[in-house]
mmCIF file of C-alpha atoms in Angstrom:
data_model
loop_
_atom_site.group_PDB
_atom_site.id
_atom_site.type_symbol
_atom_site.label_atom_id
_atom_site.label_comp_id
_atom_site.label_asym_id
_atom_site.label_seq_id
_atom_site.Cartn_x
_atom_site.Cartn_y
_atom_site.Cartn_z
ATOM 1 C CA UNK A 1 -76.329 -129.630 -87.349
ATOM 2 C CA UNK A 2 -79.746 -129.846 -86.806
ATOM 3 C CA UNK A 3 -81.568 -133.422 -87.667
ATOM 4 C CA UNK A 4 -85.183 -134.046 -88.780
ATOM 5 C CA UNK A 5 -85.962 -134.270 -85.060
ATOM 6 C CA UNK A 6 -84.989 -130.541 -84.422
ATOM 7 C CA UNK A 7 -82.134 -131.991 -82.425
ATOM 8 C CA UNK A 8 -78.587 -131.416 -82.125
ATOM 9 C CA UNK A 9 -76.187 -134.016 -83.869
ATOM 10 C CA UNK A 10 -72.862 -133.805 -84.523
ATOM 11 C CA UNK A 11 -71.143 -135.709 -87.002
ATOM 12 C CA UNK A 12 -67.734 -137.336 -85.674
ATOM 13 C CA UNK A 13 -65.482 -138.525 -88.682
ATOM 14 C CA UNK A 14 -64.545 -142.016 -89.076
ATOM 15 C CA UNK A 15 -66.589 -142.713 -85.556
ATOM 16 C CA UNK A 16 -70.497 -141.974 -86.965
ATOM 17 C CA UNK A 17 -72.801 -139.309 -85.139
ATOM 18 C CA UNK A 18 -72.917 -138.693 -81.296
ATOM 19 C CA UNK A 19 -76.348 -140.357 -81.975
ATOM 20 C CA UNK A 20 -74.794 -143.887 -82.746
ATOM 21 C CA UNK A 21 -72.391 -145.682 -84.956
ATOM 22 C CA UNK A 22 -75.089 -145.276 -88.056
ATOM 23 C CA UNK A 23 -77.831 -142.860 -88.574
ATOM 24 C CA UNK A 24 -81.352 -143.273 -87.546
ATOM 25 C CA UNK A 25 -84.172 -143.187 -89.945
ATOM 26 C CA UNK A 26 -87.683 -142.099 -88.827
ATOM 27 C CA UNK A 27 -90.631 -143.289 -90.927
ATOM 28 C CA UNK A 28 -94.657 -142.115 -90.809
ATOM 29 C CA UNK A 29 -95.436 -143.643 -87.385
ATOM 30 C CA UNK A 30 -92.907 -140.543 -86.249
ATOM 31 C CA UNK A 31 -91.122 -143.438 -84.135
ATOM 32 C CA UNK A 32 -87.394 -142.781 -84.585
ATOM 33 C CA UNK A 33 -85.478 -146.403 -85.389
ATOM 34 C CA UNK A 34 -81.808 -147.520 -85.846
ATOM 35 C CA UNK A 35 -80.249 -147.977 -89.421
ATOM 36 C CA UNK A 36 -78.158 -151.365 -88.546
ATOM 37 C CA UNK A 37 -77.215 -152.389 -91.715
ATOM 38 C CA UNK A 38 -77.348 -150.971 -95.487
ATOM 39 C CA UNK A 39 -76.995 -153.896 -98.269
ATOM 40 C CA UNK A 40 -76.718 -152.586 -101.992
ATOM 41 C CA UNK A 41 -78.438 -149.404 -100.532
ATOM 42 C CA UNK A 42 -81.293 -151.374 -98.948
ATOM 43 C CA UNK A 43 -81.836 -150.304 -95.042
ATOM 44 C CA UNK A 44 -82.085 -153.293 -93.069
ATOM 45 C CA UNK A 45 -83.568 -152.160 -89.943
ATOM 46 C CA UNK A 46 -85.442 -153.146 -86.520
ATOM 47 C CA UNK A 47 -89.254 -153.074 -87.170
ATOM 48 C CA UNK A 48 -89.397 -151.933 -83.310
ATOM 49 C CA UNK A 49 -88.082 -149.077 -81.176
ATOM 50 C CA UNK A 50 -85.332 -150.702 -79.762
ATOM 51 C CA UNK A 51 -81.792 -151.909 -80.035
ATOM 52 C CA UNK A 52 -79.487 -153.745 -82.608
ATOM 53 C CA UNK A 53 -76.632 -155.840 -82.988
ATOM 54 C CA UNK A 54 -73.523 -154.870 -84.799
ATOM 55 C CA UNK A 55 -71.486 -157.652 -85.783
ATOM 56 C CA UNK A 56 -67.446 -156.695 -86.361
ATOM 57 C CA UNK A 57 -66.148 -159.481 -87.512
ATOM 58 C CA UNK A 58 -63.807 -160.032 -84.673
ATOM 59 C CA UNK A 59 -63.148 -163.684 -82.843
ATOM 60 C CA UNK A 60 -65.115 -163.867 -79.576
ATOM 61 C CA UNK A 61 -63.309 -163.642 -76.540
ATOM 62 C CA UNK A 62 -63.299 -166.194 -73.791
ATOM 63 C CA UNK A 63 -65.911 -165.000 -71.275
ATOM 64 C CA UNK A 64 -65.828 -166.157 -67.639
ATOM 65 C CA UNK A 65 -61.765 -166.792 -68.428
ATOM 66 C CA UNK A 66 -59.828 -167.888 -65.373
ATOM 67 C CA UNK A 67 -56.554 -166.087 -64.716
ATOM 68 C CA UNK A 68 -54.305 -168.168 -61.934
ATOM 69 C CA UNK A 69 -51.290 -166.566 -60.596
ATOM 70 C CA UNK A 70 -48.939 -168.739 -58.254
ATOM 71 C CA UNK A 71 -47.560 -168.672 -55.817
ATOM 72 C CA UNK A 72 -49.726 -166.052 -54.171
ATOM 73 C CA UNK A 73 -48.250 -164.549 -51.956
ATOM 74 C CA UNK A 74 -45.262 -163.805 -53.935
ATOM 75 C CA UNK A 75 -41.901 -163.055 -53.245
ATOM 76 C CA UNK A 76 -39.343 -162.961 -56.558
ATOM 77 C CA UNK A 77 -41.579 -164.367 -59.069
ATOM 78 C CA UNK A 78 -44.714 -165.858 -59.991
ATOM 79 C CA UNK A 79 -46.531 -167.793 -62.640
ATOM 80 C CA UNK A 80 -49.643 -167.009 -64.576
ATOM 81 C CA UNK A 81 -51.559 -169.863 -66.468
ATOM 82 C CA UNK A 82 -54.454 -168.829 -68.544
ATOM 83 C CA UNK A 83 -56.777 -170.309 -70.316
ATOM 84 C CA UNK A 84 -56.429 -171.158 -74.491
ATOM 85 C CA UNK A 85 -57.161 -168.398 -76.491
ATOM 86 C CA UNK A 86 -56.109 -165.579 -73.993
ATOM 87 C CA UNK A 87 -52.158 -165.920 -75.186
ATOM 88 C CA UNK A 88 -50.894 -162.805 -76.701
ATOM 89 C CA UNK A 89 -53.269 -161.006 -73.721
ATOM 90 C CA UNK A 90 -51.574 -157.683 -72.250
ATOM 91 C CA UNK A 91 -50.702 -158.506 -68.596
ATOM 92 C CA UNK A 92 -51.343 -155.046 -66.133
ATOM 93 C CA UNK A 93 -50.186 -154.662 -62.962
ATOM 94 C CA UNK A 94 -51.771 -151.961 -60.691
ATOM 95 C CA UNK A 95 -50.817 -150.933 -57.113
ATOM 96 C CA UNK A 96 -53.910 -149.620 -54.912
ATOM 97 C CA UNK A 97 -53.901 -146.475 -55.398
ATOM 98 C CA UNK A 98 -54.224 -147.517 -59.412
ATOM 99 C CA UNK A 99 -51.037 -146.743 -60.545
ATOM 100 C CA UNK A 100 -49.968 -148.835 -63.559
ATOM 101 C CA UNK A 101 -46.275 -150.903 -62.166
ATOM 102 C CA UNK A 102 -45.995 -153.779 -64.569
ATOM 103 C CA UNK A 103 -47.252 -153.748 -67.998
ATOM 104 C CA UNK A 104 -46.207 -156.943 -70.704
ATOM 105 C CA UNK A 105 -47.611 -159.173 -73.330
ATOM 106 C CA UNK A 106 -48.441 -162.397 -72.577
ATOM 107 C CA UNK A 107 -46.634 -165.206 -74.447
ATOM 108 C CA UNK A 108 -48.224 -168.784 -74.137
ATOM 109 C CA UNK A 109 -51.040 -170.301 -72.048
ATOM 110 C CA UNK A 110 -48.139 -170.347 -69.213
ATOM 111 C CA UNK A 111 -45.324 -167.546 -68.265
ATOM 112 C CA UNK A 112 -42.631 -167.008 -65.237
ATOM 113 C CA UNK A 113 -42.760 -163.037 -64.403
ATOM 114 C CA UNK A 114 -40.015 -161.090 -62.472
ATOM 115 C CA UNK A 115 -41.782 -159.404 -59.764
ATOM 116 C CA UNK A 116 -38.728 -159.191 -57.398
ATOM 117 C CA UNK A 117 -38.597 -154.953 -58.123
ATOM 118 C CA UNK A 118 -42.230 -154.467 -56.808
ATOM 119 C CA UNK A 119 -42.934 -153.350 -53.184
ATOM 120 C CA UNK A 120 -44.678 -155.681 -50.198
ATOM 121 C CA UNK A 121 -48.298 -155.093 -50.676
ATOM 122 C CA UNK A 122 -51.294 -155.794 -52.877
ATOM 123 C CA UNK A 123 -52.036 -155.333 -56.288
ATOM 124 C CA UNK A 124 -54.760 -155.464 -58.937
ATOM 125 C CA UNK A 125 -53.811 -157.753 -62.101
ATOM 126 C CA UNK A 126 -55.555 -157.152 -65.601
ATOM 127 C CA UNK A 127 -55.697 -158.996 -68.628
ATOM 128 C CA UNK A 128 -56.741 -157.352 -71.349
ATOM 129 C CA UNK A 129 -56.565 -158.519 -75.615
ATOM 130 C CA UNK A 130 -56.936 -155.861 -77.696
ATOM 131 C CA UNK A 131 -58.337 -153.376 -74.636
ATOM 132 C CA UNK A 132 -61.056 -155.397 -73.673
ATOM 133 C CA UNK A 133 -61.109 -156.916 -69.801
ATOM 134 C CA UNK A 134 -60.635 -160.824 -70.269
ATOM 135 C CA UNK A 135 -59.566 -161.440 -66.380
ATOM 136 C CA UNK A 136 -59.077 -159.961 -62.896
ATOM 137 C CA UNK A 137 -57.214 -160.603 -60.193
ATOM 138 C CA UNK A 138 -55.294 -159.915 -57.134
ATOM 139 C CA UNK A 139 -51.486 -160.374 -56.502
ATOM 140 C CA UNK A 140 -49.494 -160.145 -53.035
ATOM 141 C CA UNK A 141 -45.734 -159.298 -52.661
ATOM 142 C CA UNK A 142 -44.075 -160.127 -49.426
#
């Protein structure tokens, strides 16, 4: 479709518009500005070509979280210790060339992993809740 703009937008269901999340309303100053949030059918809105903030509801995530994984070098097994709040976290294992070679959900702030079937070299580790990065690091096998 066409907007009021004269460009193209497509309307993806269930996502919003490949213009945004929510539609943009343009007002007599012929600025174009970002419909954040509808109340009872009242547009609250930036007063100011810019951006907004959508809030989702969702608990914040640690930021700056610490991921330790011992020993490192490793040869049978290792230990990862995280920080409060990242339990339940899904644990990824990559080799170098990005290959995914150990995938599992954390359980607890501390947790003995298996690592005996995984070949000498280095890998990248990922923690991730819900798909969002929380941690990075880097493992060794022997």
């Amino acid at each position: 479709m066409i907007n009021d703009l004269g460009e193209e937008e497509h309307i993806i269901e269930g996502v919003g518009s490949t213009t945004g999340f929510v539609e943009r309303i343009n007002y007599v100053d012929s600025e174009t500005y970002l419909n954040c949030l509808s109340v009872d059918s009242a547009a609250l809105y930036e007063d100011q070509p810019g951006s907004c903030s959508i809030h989702y509801g969702l608990e914040e995530l640690p930021t700056n979280a610490r991921l330790n994984l011992y020993p490192n070098p490793a040869t049978g097994s290792i230990t990862i210790r995280t920080e409060p709040g990242m339990d339940k976290s899904d644990l990824h294992v990559l080799d170098l060339s990005g290959r995914l070679v150990l995938s599992l959900t954390l359980r607890g702030t501390e947790q003995k992993i298996d690592v005996s079937n995984l070949s000498p070299g280095m890998y990248a580790v990922d923690l991730r809740a819900n798909g969002i990065p929380l941690a990075l690091g880097e493992l060794i096998i022997e």
